[in-house]
Tab-separated table of C-alpha atoms and ligand atoms in Angstrom:
chain	number	residue	atom	x	y	z
A	109	UNK	CA	68.287	-111.255	80.062
A	110	UNK	CA	67.811	-107.163	79.215
A	111	UNK	CA	64.390	-106.100	78.043
A	112	UNK	CA	64.606	-102.125	77.393
A	113	UNK	CA	61.464	-100.223	77.283
A	114	UNK	CA	61.414	-96.648	75.601
A	115	UNK	CA	58.958	-94.010	75.036
A	116	UNK	CA	57.628	-90.520	75.893
A	117	UNK	CA	56.773	-88.946	79.068
A	118	UNK	CA	53.356	-90.542	80.256
A	119	UNK	CA	53.147	-93.393	77.884
A	120	UNK	CA	53.095	-95.739	81.222
A	121	UNK	CA	56.970	-96.922	81.061
A	122	UNK	CA	57.541	-96.975	84.807
A	123	UNK	CA	54.415	-99.029	85.604
A	124	UNK	CA	54.805	-101.238	83.070
A	125	UNK	CA	58.460	-102.235	83.636
A	126	UNK	CA	57.925	-102.322	87.334
A	127	UNK	CA	55.399	-104.973	86.825
A	128	UNK	CA	57.344	-106.818	83.887
A	129	UNK	CA	60.200	-106.799	86.205
A	130	UNK	CA	58.605	-108.558	88.902
A	131	UNK	CA	56.880	-111.002	86.439
A	132	UNK	CA	60.511	-111.878	85.140
A	133	UNK	CA	62.156	-112.296	88.458
A	134	UNK	CA	64.613	-109.175	87.162
A	135	UNK	CA	65.828	-105.977	88.291
A	136	UNK	CA	64.517	-102.893	87.629
A	137	UNK	CA	66.672	-100.031	85.946
A	138	UNK	CA	65.001	-96.705	86.234
A	139	UNK	CA	67.182	-94.775	83.914
A	140	UNK	CA	65.470	-91.420	84.513
A	141	UNK	CA	66.108	-91.977	88.420
A	142	UNK	CA	69.889	-91.462	87.465
A	143	UNK	CA	69.803	-88.451	85.670
A	144	UNK	CA	67.499	-87.108	88.293
A	145	UNK	CA	70.307	-88.153	91.131
A	146	UNK	CA	72.885	-86.045	89.301
A	147	UNK	CA	70.441	-82.958	89.446
A	148	UNK	CA	69.809	-83.249	92.916
A	149	UNK	CA	73.207	-83.631	93.153
A	150	UNK	CA	74.208	-80.560	91.181
A	151	UNK	CA	71.479	-78.634	93.328
A	152	UNK	CA	72.802	-79.728	96.534
A	153	UNK	CA	76.267	-78.735	95.581
A	154	UNK	CA	75.162	-75.208	94.130
A	155	UNK	CA	76.564	-76.401	90.459
A	156	UNK	CA	75.677	-74.187	87.523
A	157	UNK	CA	73.124	-76.195	85.709
A	158	UNK	CA	74.232	-75.051	82.130
A	159	UNK	CA	77.844	-75.994	82.881
A	160	UNK	CA	77.882	-79.314	81.522
A	161	UNK	CA	81.389	-79.815	82.657
A	162	UNK	CA	80.784	-79.501	86.202
A	163	UNK	CA	77.622	-81.451	85.729
A	164	UNK	CA	79.218	-84.438	84.203
A	165	UNK	CA	81.839	-83.641	87.182
A	166	UNK	CA	79.302	-84.434	89.354
A	167	UNK	CA	77.638	-87.280	87.456
A	168	UNK	CA	81.458	-88.878	87.882
A	169	UNK	CA	81.553	-88.192	91.406
A	170	UNK	CA	78.505	-89.787	92.777
A	171	UNK	CA	78.333	-93.183	93.150
A	172	UNK	CA	74.448	-94.353	92.142
A	173	UNK	CA	73.030	-97.939	92.841
A	174	UNK	CA	69.154	-99.148	93.499
A	175	UNK	CA	67.781	-101.182	96.229
A	176	UNK	CA	63.921	-102.418	96.437
A	177	UNK	CA	62.909	-98.930	97.502
A	178	UNK	CA	64.725	-97.037	94.518
A	179	UNK	CA	67.786	-95.122	93.889
A	180	UNK	CA	70.890	-94.940	96.272
A	181	UNK	CA	73.311	-92.196	96.241
A	182	UNK	CA	76.414	-92.494	97.960
A	183	UNK	CA	74.813	-95.343	99.427
A	184	UNK	CA	72.379	-93.540	101.144
A	185	UNK	CA	68.328	-94.033	99.521
A	186	UNK	CA	67.232	-90.561	98.060
A	187	UNK	CA	64.051	-91.603	96.357
A	188	UNK	CA	62.123	-88.719	97.920
A	189	UNK	CA	64.611	-86.180	97.382
A	190	UNK	CA	65.293	-86.912	93.239
A	191	UNK	CA	61.078	-86.735	92.942
A	192	UNK	CA	61.329	-83.019	94.199
A	193	UNK	CA	59.452	-80.013	91.989
A	194	UNK	CA	62.831	-78.547	92.123
A	195	UNK	CA	64.751	-81.714	90.352
A	196	UNK	CA	61.319	-82.073	88.396
A	197	UNK	CA	62.007	-78.706	87.045
A	198	UNK	CA	65.919	-78.527	86.616
A	199	UNK	CA	66.213	-82.379	84.969
A	200	UNK	CA	65.504	-81.951	81.582
A	201	UNK	CA	68.600	-79.526	81.332
A	202	UNK	CA	71.285	-81.796	83.012
A	203	UNK	CA	69.755	-84.787	81.205
A	204	UNK	CA	70.590	-82.942	77.850
A	205	UNK	CA	74.168	-82.692	78.594
A	206	UNK	CA	76.149	-85.154	76.638
A	207	UNK	CA	79.012	-85.104	78.937
A	208	UNK	CA	76.638	-86.018	82.026
A	209	UNK	CA	75.078	-88.737	79.594
A	210	UNK	CA	78.772	-90.101	78.741
A	211	UNK	CA	79.399	-90.595	82.669
A	212	UNK	CA	75.970	-91.959	83.164
A	213	UNK	CA	75.540	-94.996	80.249
A	214	UNK	CA	78.368	-96.916	81.543
A	215	UNK	CA	76.904	-96.758	84.818
A	216	UNK	CA	73.709	-97.996	83.855
A	217	UNK	CA	75.371	-100.774	81.677
A	218	UNK	CA	77.316	-102.135	84.544
A	219	UNK	CA	73.902	-102.146	86.985
A	220	UNK	CA	72.219	-103.962	84.401
A	221	UNK	CA	75.029	-106.264	83.881
A	222	UNK	CA	73.300	-109.174	85.787
A	223	UNK	CA	70.032	-108.739	83.932
A	224	UNK	CA	67.161	-106.259	84.421
A	225	UNK	CA	64.194	-104.353	82.764
A	226	UNK	CA	65.517	-101.322	81.770
A	227	UNK	CA	63.410	-97.960	81.403
A	228	UNK	CA	63.988	-94.916	79.779
A	229	UNK	CA	63.901	-92.766	76.629
A	230	UNK	CA	66.980	-93.971	74.995
A	231	UNK	CA	67.523	-97.456	76.395
A	232	UNK	CA	66.442	-99.073	73.157
A	233	UNK	CA	68.648	-96.665	70.767
A	234	UNK	CA	71.653	-95.832	73.107
A	235	UNK	CA	72.010	-97.733	76.210
A	236	UNK	CA	70.865	-101.328	75.090
A	237	UNK	CA	70.434	-101.564	71.475
A	238	UNK	CA	71.556	-105.397	71.651
A	239	UNK	CA	68.931	-105.828	74.320
A	240	UNK	CA	67.019	-109.194	74.060
A	241	UNK	CA	63.619	-107.325	73.834
A	242	UNK	CA	63.115	-103.499	73.152
A	243	UNK	CA	59.937	-101.879	73.343
A	244	UNK	CA	58.503	-98.615	72.622
A	245	UNK	CA	55.218	-97.864	74.218
A	246	UNK	CA	53.309	-94.801	72.643
A	247	UNK	CA	50.168	-93.169	73.398
A	248	UNK	CA	48.624	-90.169	71.709
A	249	UNK	CA	49.577	-86.628	73.430
A	250	UNK	CA	45.388	-86.450	74.235
A	251	UNK	CA	45.535	-90.044	75.819
A	252	UNK	CA	48.600	-89.440	78.300
A	253	UNK	CA	47.146	-85.662	79.365
A	254	UNK	CA	44.375	-87.676	80.289
A	255	UNK	CA	45.967	-90.172	82.436
A	256	UNK	CA	48.292	-87.453	83.836
A	257	UNK	CA	44.808	-85.316	84.836
A	258	UNK	CA	42.783	-88.525	86.341
A	259	UNK	CA	46.357	-88.877	88.471
A	260	UNK	CA	46.238	-85.561	89.715
A	261	UNK	CA	42.530	-85.346	90.489
A	262	UNK	CA	40.259	-83.032	90.359
A	263	UNK	CA	41.544	-79.252	89.572
A	264	UNK	CA	44.108	-80.457	87.198
A	265	UNK	CA	44.052	-78.580	83.706
A	266	UNK	CA	43.725	-80.883	80.763
A	267	UNK	CA	44.542	-78.312	78.900
A	268	UNK	CA	47.607	-77.304	80.745
A	269	UNK	CA	48.696	-80.875	81.526
A	270	UNK	CA	48.142	-81.371	77.203
A	271	UNK	CA	50.067	-78.179	75.954
A	272	UNK	CA	53.359	-79.138	78.517
A	273	UNK	CA	53.061	-82.833	77.193
A	274	UNK	CA	53.315	-81.394	73.415
A	275	UNK	CA	55.939	-79.130	74.543
A	276	UNK	CA	58.398	-82.009	76.196
A	277	UNK	CA	57.668	-84.001	73.035
A	278	UNK	CA	59.053	-81.649	70.634
A	279	UNK	CA	61.884	-80.955	73.310
A	280	UNK	CA	62.524	-84.752	73.568
A	281	UNK	CA	62.291	-85.638	70.009
A	282	UNK	CA	64.745	-82.831	68.736
A	283	UNK	CA	67.452	-83.044	71.630
A	284	UNK	CA	70.469	-83.145	69.855
A	285	UNK	CA	72.063	-86.050	71.896
A	286	UNK	CA	70.035	-89.561	72.140
A	287	UNK	CA	66.509	-87.886	71.238
A	288	UNK	CA	63.617	-89.701	71.712
A	289	UNK	CA	63.009	-91.853	68.819
A	290	UNK	CA	61.716	-95.288	67.793
A	291	UNK	CA	64.690	-97.020	66.763
A	292	UNK	CA	65.167	-99.748	64.165
A	293	UNK	CA	63.692	-103.496	65.137
A	294	UNK	CA	62.435	-102.012	68.069
A	295	UNK	CA	58.895	-103.252	68.787
A	296	UNK	CA	55.928	-100.256	69.004
A	297	UNK	CA	53.315	-100.779	71.158
A	298	UNK	CA	50.540	-98.278	71.298
A	299	UNK	CA	49.012	-98.103	74.695
A	300	UNK	CA	45.684	-95.861	73.969
A	301	UNK	CA	42.808	-97.613	75.533
A	302	UNK	CA	44.973	-100.245	77.264
A	303	UNK	CA	45.363	-100.299	81.139
A	304	UNK	CA	48.716	-101.050	82.707
A	305	UNK	CA	47.814	-104.793	83.119
A	306	UNK	CA	46.910	-105.472	79.289
A	307	UNK	CA	50.310	-103.511	78.486
A	308	UNK	CA	52.152	-105.858	80.710
A	309	UNK	CA	50.360	-108.882	79.571
A	310	UNK	CA	51.204	-107.798	76.063
A	311	UNK	CA	54.903	-107.449	76.574
A	312	UNK	CA	55.130	-110.756	78.616
A	313	UNK	CA	53.838	-112.756	76.067
A	314	UNK	CA	55.964	-110.990	73.441
A	315	UNK	CA	58.992	-111.900	75.641
A	316	UNK	CA	57.864	-115.772	76.057
A	317	UNK	CA	56.651	-116.265	72.167
A	318	UNK	CA	59.938	-114.561	70.804
A	319	UNK	CA	62.292	-117.452	69.238
B	110	DC	O1	61.613	-90.616	83.567
B	110	DC	P1	61.948	-89.499	84.310
B	110	DC	O2	60.719	-88.514	84.531
B	110	DC	O3	62.120	-89.484	85.655
B	110	DC	O4	63.023	-88.940	83.640
B	110	DC	C1	63.949	-87.776	84.335
B	110	DC	C2	64.425	-87.096	83.120
B	110	DC	O5	65.452	-87.551	82.359
B	110	DC	C3	63.599	-86.495	81.880
B	110	DC	O6	63.813	-85.254	81.495
B	110	DC	C4	63.878	-87.596	80.426
B	110	DC	C5	65.339	-87.943	81.044
B	110	DC	N1	65.754	-89.025	80.949
B	110	DC	C6	66.943	-88.866	79.453
B	110	DC	O7	67.268	-88.088	79.215
B	110	DC	N2	67.164	-90.371	79.167
B	110	DC	C7	66.915	-91.411	80.114
B	110	DC	N3	67.326	-92.753	79.799
B	110	DC	C8	65.792	-91.524	80.803
B	110	DC	C9	65.131	-90.484	81.422
């Protein structure tokens, strides 16, 4: 079975996807981690991030997989490296390259071939349009900014975080290749005011009650 969970940054996809995968006994496919892995590879090799063909070359060369701790690059766990600030800053450039996406999407399908909960912002439309269950988690920009500010703790500027989220939403929705969008037949769930547990419960109920 494949469950695809889509939606904007900060809507709670990662937490919800991880808990759903555990509840359903399925593997978790974190598609964003794969774009992060390619970005880490490009930065490590000193590749020009604007050079689409060179970045696609890195994507084609790296062997990507997952274990219970996260991403494996050429068999080595690199979860900490792919979450660095350098990768945070650079990943949207690399993820926007069509040639990189063409290299990564088949790899995502292969990893999920035995069943998975796949999380990421084109999983319901491009990667797994035929998934058994497709969900789009939405939340207002204000709610997402509040959650992120709470995660970061005292001193995190709400207004600044909100502006950043609104900027990323604009970029993600207007990107030429695989923009963030609600696909036809995808079930949208607004997570405003819901805890992660409540969202997981709602998704599991929808999955279990589906014909
Ligand atoms: O979800 P995340 O922050 O780990 O995603 C990292 C980057 O990759 C982010 O810029 C969005 C992008 N991404 C994408 O383009 N397509 C996906 N399926 C998943 C993530």
